[in-house]
Every structure is written in C-alpha cells, then in structure tokens.
Short mmCIF file of C-alpha atoms and ligand atoms in Angstrom, two decimals:
data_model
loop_
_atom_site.label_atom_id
_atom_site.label_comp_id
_atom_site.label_asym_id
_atom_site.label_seq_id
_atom_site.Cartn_x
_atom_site.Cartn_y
_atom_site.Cartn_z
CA UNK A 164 10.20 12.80 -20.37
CA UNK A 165 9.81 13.08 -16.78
CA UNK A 166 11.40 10.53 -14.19
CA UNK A 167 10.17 8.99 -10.96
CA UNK A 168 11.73 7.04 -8.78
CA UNK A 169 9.67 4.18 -6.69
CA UNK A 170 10.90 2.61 -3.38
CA UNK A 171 8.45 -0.59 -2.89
CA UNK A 172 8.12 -0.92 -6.26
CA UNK A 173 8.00 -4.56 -6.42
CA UNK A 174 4.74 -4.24 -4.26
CA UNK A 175 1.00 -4.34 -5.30
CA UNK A 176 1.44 -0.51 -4.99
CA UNK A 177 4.29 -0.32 -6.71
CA UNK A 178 3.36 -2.31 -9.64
CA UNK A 179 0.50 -0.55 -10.55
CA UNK A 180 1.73 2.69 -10.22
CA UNK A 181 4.53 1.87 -12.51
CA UNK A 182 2.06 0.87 -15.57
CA UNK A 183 0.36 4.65 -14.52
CA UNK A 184 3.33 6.24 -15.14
CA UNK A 185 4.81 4.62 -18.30
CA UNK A 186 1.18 5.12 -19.62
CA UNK A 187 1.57 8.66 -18.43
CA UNK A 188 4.92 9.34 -20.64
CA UNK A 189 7.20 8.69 -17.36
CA UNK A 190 10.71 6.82 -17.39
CA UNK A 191 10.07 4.44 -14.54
CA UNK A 192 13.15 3.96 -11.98
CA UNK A 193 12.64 1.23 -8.85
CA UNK A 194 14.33 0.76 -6.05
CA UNK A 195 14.75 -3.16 -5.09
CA UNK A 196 15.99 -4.23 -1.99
CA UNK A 197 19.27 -7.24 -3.13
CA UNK A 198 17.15 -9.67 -1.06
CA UNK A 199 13.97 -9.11 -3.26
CA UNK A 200 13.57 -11.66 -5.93
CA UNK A 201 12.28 -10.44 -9.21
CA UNK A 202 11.19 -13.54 -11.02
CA UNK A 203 7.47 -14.21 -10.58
CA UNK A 204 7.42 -10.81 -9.06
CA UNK A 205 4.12 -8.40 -9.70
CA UNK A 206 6.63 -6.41 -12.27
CA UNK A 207 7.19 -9.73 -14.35
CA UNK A 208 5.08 -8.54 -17.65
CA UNK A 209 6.96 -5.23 -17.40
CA UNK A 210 10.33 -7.01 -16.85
CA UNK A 211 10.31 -9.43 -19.43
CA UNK A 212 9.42 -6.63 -22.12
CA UNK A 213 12.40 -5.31 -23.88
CA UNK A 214 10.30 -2.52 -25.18
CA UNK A 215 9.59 -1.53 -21.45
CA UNK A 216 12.65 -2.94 -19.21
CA UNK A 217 15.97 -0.98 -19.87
CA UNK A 218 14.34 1.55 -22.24
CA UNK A 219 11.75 3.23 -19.66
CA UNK A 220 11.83 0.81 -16.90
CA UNK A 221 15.02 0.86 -15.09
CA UNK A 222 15.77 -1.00 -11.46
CA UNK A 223 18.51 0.02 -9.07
CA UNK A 224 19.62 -1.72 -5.81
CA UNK A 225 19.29 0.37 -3.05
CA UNK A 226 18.24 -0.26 0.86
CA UNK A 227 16.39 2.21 3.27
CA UNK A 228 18.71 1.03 5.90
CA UNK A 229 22.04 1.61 3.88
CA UNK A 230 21.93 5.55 3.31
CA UNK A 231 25.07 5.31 0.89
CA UNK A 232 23.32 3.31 -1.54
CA UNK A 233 19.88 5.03 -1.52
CA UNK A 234 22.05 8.40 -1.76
CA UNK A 235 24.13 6.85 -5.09
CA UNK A 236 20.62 6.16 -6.88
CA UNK A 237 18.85 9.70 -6.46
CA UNK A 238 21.80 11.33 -7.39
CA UNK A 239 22.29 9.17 -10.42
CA UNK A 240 18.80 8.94 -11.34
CA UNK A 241 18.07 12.64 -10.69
CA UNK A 242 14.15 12.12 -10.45
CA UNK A 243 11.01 14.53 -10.62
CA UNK A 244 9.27 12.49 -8.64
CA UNK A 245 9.71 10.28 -5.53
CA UNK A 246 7.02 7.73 -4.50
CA UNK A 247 7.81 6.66 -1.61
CA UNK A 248 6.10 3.15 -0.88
CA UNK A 249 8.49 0.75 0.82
CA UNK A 250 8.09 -0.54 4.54
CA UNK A 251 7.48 -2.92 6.22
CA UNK A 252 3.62 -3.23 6.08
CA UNK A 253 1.97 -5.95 8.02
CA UNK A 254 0.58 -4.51 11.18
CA UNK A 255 0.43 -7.76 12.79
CA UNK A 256 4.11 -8.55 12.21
CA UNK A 257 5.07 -4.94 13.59
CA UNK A 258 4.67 -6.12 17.22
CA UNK A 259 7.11 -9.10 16.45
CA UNK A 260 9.90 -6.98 14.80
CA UNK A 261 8.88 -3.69 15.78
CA UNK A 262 12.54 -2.30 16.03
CA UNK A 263 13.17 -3.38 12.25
CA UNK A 264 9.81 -2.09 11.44
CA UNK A 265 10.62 1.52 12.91
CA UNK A 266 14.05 1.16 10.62
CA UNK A 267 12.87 0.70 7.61
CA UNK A 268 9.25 2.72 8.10
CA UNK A 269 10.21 5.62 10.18
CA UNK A 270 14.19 6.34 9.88
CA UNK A 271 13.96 5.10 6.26
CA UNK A 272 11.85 7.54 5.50
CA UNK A 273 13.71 10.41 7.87
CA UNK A 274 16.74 9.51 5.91
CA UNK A 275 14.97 9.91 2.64
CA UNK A 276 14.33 13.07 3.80
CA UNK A 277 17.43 14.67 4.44
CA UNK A 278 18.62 13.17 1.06
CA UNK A 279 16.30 15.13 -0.49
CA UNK A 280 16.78 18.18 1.44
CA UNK A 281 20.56 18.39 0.02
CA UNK A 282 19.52 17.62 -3.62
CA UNK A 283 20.16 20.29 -6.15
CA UNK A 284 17.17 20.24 -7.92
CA UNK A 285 14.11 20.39 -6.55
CA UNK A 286 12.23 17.55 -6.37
CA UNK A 287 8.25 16.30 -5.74
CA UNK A 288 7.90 13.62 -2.98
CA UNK A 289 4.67 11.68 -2.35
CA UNK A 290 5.14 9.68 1.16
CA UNK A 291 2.23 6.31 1.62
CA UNK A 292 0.87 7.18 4.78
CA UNK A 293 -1.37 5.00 6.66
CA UNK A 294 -4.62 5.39 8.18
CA UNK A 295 -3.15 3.48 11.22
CA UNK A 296 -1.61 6.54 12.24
CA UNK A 297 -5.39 7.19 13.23
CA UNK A 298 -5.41 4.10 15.59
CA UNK A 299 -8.32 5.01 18.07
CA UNK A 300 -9.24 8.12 16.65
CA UNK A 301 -11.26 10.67 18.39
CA UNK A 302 -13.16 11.55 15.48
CA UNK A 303 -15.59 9.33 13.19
CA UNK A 304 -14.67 9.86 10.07
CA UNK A 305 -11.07 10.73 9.93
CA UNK A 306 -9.60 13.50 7.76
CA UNK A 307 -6.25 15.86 7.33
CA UNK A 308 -6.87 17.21 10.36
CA UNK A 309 -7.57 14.11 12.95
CA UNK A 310 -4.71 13.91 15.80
CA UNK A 311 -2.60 10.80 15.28
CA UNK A 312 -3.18 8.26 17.99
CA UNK A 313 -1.22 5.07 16.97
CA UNK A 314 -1.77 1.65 18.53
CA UNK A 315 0.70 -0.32 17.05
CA UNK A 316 4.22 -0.25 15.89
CA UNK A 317 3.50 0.07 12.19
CA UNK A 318 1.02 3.48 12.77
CA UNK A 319 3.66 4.85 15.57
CA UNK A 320 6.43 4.32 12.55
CA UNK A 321 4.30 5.38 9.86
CA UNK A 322 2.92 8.86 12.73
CA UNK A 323 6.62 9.85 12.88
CA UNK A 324 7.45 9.55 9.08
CA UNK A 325 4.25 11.65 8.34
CA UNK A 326 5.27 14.33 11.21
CA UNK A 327 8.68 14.44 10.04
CA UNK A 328 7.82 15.08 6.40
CA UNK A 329 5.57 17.75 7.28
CA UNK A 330 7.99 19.59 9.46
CA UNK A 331 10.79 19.16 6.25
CA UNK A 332 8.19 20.33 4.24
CA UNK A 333 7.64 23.81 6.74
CA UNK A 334 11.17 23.87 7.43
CA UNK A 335 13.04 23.07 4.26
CA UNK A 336 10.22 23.98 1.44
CA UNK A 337 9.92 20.68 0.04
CA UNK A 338 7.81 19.49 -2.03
CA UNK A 339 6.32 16.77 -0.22
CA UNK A 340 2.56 15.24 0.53
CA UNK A 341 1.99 12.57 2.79
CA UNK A 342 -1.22 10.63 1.37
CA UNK A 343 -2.93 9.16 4.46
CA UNK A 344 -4.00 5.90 2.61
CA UNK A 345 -6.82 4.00 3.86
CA UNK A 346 -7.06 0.00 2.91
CA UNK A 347 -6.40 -0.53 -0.55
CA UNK A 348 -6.61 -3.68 -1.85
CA UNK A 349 -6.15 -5.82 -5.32
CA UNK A 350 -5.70 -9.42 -6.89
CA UNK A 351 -2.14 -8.07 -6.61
CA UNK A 352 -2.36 -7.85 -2.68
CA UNK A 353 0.04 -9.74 -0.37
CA UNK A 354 -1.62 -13.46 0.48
CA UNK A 355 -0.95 -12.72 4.43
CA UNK A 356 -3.02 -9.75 4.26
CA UNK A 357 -6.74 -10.51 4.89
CA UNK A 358 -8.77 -9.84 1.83
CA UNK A 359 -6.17 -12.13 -0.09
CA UNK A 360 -6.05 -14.40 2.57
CA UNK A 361 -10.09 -14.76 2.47
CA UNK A 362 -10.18 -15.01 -1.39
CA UNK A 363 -7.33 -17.13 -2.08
CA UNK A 364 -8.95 -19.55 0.18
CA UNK A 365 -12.60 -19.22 -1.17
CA UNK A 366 -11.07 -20.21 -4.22
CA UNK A 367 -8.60 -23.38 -3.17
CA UNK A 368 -11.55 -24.25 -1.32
CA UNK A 369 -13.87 -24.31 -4.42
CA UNK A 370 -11.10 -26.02 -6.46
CA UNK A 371 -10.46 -28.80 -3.80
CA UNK A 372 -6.68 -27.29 -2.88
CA UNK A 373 -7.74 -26.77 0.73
CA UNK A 374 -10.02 -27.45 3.68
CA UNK A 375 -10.44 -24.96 5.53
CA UNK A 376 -9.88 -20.80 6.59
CA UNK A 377 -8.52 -19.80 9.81
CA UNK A 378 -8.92 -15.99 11.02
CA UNK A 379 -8.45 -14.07 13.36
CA UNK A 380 -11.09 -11.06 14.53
CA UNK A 381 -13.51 -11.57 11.95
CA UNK A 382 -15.97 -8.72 13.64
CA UNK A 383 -12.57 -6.56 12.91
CA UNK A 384 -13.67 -3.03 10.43
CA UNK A 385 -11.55 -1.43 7.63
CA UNK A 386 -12.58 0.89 5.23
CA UNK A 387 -11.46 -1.32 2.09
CA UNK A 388 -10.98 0.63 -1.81
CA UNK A 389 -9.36 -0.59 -4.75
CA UNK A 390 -5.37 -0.06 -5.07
CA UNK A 391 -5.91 0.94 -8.17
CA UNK A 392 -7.78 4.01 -7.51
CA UNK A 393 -5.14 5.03 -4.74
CA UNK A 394 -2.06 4.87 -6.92
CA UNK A 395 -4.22 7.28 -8.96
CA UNK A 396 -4.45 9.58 -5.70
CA UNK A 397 -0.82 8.86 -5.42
CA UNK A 398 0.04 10.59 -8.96
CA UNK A 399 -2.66 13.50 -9.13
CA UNK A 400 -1.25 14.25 -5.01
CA UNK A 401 1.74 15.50 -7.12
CA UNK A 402 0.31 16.90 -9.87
CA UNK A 403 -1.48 19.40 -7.23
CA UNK A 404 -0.07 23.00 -7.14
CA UNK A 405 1.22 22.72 -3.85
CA UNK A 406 2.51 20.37 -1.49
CA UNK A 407 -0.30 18.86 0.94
CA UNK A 408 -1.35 16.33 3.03
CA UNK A 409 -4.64 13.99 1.30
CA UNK A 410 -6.39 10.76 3.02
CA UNK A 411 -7.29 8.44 0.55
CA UNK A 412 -10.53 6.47 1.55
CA UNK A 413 -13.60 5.04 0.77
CA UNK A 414 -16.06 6.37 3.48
CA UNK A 415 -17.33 3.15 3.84
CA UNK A 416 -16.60 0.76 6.41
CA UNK A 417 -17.14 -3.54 6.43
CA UNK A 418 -16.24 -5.81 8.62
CA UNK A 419 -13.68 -8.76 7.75
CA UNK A 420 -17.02 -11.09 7.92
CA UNK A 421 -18.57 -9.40 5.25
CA UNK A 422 -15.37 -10.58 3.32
CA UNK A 423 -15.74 -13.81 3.86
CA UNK A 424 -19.42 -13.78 3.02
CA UNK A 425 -19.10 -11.85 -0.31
CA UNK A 426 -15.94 -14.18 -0.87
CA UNK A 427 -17.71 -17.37 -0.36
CA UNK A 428 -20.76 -16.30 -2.32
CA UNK A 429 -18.67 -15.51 -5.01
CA UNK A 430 -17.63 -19.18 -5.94
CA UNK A 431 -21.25 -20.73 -4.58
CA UNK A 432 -20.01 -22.03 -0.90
CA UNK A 433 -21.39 -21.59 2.66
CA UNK A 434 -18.42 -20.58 4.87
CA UNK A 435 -20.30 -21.47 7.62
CA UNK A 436 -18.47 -25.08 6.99
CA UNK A 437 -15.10 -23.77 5.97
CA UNK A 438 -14.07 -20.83 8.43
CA UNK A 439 -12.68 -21.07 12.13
CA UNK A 440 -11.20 -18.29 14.26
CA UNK A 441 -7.50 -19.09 15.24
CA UNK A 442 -6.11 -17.46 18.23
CA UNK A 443 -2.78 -17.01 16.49
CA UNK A 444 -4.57 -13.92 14.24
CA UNK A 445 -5.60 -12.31 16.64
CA UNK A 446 -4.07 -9.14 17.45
CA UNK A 447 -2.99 -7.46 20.70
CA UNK A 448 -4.43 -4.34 19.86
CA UNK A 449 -7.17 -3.74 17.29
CA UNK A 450 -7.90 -0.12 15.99
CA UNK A 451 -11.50 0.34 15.59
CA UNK A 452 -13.94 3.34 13.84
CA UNK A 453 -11.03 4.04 11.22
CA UNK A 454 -13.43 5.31 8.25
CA UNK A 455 -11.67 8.01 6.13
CA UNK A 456 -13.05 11.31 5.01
CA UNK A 457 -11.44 11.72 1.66
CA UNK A 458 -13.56 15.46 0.80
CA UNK A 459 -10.29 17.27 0.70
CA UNK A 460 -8.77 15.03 -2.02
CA UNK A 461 -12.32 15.13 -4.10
CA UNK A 462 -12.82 18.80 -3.89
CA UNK A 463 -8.67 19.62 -5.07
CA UNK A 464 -7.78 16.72 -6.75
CA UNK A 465 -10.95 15.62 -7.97
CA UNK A 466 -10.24 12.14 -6.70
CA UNK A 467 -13.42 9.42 -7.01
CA UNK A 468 -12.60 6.06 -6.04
CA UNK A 469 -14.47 4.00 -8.66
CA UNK A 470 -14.75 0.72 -7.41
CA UNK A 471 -17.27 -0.77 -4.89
CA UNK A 472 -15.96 -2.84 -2.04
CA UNK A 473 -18.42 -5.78 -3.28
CA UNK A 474 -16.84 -5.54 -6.93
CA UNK A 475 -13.59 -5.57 -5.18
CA UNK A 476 -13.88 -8.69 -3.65
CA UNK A 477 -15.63 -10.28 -6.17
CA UNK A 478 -13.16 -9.50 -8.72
CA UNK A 479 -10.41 -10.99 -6.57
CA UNK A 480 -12.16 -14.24 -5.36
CA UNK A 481 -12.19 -14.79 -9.63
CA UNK A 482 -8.92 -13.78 -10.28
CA UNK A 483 -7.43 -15.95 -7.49
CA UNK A 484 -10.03 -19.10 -8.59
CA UNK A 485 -8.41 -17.76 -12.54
CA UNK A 486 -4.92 -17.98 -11.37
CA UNK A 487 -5.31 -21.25 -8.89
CA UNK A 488 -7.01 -23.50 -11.67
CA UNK A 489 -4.11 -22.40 -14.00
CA UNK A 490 -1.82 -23.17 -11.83
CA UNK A 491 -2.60 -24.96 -8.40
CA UNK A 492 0.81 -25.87 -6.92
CA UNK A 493 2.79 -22.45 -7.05
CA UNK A 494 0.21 -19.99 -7.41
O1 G4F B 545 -5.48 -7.03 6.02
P1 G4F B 545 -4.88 -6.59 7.30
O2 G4F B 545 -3.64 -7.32 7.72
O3 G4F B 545 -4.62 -5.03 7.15
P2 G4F B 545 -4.35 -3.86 8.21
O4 G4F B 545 -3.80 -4.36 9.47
O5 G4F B 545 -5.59 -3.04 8.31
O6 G4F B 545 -3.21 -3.03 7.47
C1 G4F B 545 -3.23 -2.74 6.07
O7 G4F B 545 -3.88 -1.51 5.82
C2 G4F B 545 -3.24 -0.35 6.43
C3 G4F B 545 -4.05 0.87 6.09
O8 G4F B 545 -3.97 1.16 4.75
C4 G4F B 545 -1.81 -0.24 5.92
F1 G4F B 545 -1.22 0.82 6.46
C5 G4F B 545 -1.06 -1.51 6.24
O9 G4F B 545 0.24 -1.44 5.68
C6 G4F B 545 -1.79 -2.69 5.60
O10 G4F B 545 -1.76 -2.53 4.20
O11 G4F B 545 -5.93 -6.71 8.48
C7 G4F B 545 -7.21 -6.12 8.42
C8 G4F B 545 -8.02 -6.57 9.61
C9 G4F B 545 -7.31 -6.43 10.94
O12 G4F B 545 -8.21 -5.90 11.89
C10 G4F B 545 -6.92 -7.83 11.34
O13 G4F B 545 -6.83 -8.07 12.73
O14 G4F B 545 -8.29 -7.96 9.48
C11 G4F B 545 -8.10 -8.59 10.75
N1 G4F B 545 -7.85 -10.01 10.55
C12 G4F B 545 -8.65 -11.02 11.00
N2 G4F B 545 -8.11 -12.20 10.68
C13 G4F B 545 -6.78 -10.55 9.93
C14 G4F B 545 -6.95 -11.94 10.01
N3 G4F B 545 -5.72 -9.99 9.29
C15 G4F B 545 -4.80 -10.82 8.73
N4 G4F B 545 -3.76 -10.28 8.07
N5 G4F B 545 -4.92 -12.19 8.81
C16 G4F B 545 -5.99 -12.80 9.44
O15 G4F B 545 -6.07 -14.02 9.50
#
C-alpha cells in the first residue's frame, strides 16, 4: 500500500485529492491544524465512514509553524508521498497579515524542506504553487520557464517556497515538483473566494436568502479550471520519472463578469439588478495577463483538463442552489 501524507487536507484541494488516492490503493494521512474544526468539514463523508476513517484515512495534528510537531508526524507516518497544500491562500487577506502569511506559506514550506532533507528514506514531494508567483508577467502565456514577478504577499511567499524547493531539489536530490497551479475552482471552493462568492449568491438570490452581490474588480481576469482536474495534475506530477516543475492551467482566460453572467443565467436572473461594486474588494494591486501554458504537463504527463469554465460555473451555481434549498440557514 503506498502512503501520502497531505498538509491542507481539510481544503477543497485536499479533499478531493484524498478520495484520488484511496481510489488509487493509497493509505491517506492529513495533517490538521488543532484550530481546524472537522465537523461539517469537506472530509465529513470520509470521516464518518468506519470503513475509510482509521483503516486508510488517518489525521494527525501537526502545525507548519511548530517544526516539532510536523517533524513527529513524518517520522511516524513515514510517507511516499508529500502533498503539500496548506497556506494561507486568500490573496486579498495577504496584504492584511502578510507576516503570518509568509510563516505559514514560505518558512512552512522551507521547514518542510529541511525535514525532508534529513529523512531516511527517500521520499516524493509535490509543492501547490501558484500562478501568482507570475504577478505581472512579461510573457503572455506563462509557462515553466516565465521569471517570477510577484505583486502581492501571497505570490512573494508562494515565489520563495517554489525557489527554495528547486534549489533543495539541485542541492539535496530530492524528489520534489512544484506544480505552478493556475485557478482551480469547485462547489467545494472557499465562499470568500470569488467564483463561490458569485454562485452562492446567484443562488440565495434565486431562493429569496439575499438581496444583493457586492464585488470588487469585476473587469479582474483569471484563467479558471476545475479542482478536480488539478489534484489529478497533482498525483500524475509524482508519478513522473523525475522530479520537475509543471503549471497547471487552462489557457483560457475570463473575466470575473463573465462569472457573474454565466452565474446569473444559470438560475434565470438579470444581475444587472442584483450586483454592485464595493470598494472594500478591491485590491491594492491586481495582477493582470496571468493565462497559463500548461504544454509541458500535456506532452509528459499527458494532463487534459476536462472541464469547461462555463460547465464549471454552471455546475456550482446548482450545487450551491442544491445545497441552499436543503438547507438555507447554515449552508
Ligand atoms: O477568487 P480570488 O480571490 O482568487 P485569486 O486572488 O486569483 O487567488 C486564487 O487563485 C490563485 C491562483 O491559483 C491561488 F494561488 C490563490 O491561493 C487563490 O486560490 O480572486 C480572483 C479575482 C481577483 O482579481 C479579485 O480581485 O477576483 C477579483 N474579485 C473581484 N471581486 C474578487 C471580488 N475576489 C474576491 N475574493 N472577492 C470579491 O468580492
């Protein structure tokens, strides 16, 4: 049986790249943070299955911050494979708590790092890399080879934890791929990031539970995929004969308006009546032009993201009106 070990595993990532790796014949070890709550968590259905939790799902306490404890669990758990997901994530909240966002993002990961580099047996690490590392980028599309040029905390975090694993993985010999992970979205995303945001509140709208959206730069571009076709980058980035760097993208790019629109469509509203820019969403800096050029991961990894960015959104505007008409107080 071979064993990975997730940090962020209680996160839309995380989730689904647990049900991968059961379904791949994996024993499943998490790290949670003590402050993270479980119940209601996106692991629930795996947690509450005594076939699953305790037999091949198995979560340890452990904090990025608090070496001694991170240190305990690798050693204990003795993985194959490390997926390294956790961070804080939410560019907009990196310029209000930058310093813990450079902790947890940057030195976590540093520290993870020199864990690994005293381990006994070798092990496979797969770092979540962000396009923001990109920030204003140069070139248009962005691949392996694109100089960094971050804009915000978050993609000045997430440049050094890429550059650092790189230069363990020259210096040491590790095993270890950063994926440079474009937008990824799911009905399993966070509600404060925007595609959530926008489809949640097509859907309250629709169902009466609220009266209105406010955004911030709606003329704002990502290039958006499904999660669910990343995590599947995530696991094949491993599987690859040697350790390398992949972006994960779409090579598409929409704006946060043509959210809204699709979202609104989706459950028969104009959001002409509904949506209102707020000041307090808008960022200091935006990163513009970040489209990813994903050839490298097609071409070795034969990688296809499946889903188009209309399906996307249409499938979570319906799972969110699914979930808010089952229940409308808690979500
Ligand atoms: O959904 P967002 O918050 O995602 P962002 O900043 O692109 O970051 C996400 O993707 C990165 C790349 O994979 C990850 F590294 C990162 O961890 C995270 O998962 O914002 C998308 C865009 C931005 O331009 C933002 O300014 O939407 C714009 N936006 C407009 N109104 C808004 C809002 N974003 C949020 N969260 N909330 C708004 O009301």
């Amino acid at each position: 049986m071979p064993r990975a070990l997730i940090t962020g595993i209680t996160g839309q990532d995380g989730s689904y790249l647990t049900e991968l790796l059961l379904e791949q014949g994996y024993d499943v070890h998490g790290v949670v943070r003590r402050t993270s709550s479980l119940g209601r968590s996106r692991l629930d259905h795996l947690y509450n299955d005594p076939a699953v939790y305790g037999r091949r799902l198995f979560l340890h306490y452990a904090e990025l911050d608090d070496p001694t404890t991170l240190r305990r669990v690798l050693v204990k758990v003795a993985p194959d494979e490390i997926y390294h997901l956790a961070g804080q994530s939410h560019v907009g909240l990196s310029f209000e708590i930058p310093e813990s966002t450079c902790e947890m993002t940057a030195m976590g990961t540093l520290r993870l790092l020199e864990m690994i580099r005293d381990l006994k047996n070798p092990v496979r690490l797969f770092h979540a890399s962000s396009s923001e590392v990109f920030g204003e980028p140069s070139i248009v599309p962005q691949d392996e080879n694109t100089p960094f040029a971050p804009i915000n905390p978050y993609g000045c975090a997430k440049a050094f934890a890429s550059h650092m694993l790189v230069i363990y993985r020259r210096t040491f010999g590790l095993f270890a791929c950063n994926g440079i992970m474009f937008n990824h979205e799911s009905p399993r995303r966070g509600e404060n990031f925007v595609t959530r945001k926008i489809c949640r509140a097509a859907a309250a709208i629709k169902l009466g539970l609220q009266k209105e959206l406010a955004l911030g730069d709606t003329t704002a571009r990502r290039d958006w995929g499904d999660a669910r076709d990343y995590i599947r980058g995530m696991w094949l980035a491993l599987q690859h004969a040697k350790p390398e760097d992949f972006v994960f993208a779409t090579g598409e790019s929409h704006s946060v308006q043509d959210v809204v629109e699709l979202s609104f469509q989706t459950v028969g509203l104009d959001w002409r009546q509904f949506v209102k820019q707020d000041q307090r969403f808008m960022r200091p800096a935006e990163p513009h032009r970040l489209i990813g050029n994903a050839a490298k991961a097609k071409r070795l990894l034969s990688w296809v993201p499946k889903t188009t960015f209309a399906q996307l959104i249409a499938e979570m505007t319906e799972t969110d009106l699914e979930l808010l008409a089952r229940k409308p107080l808690d979500g």
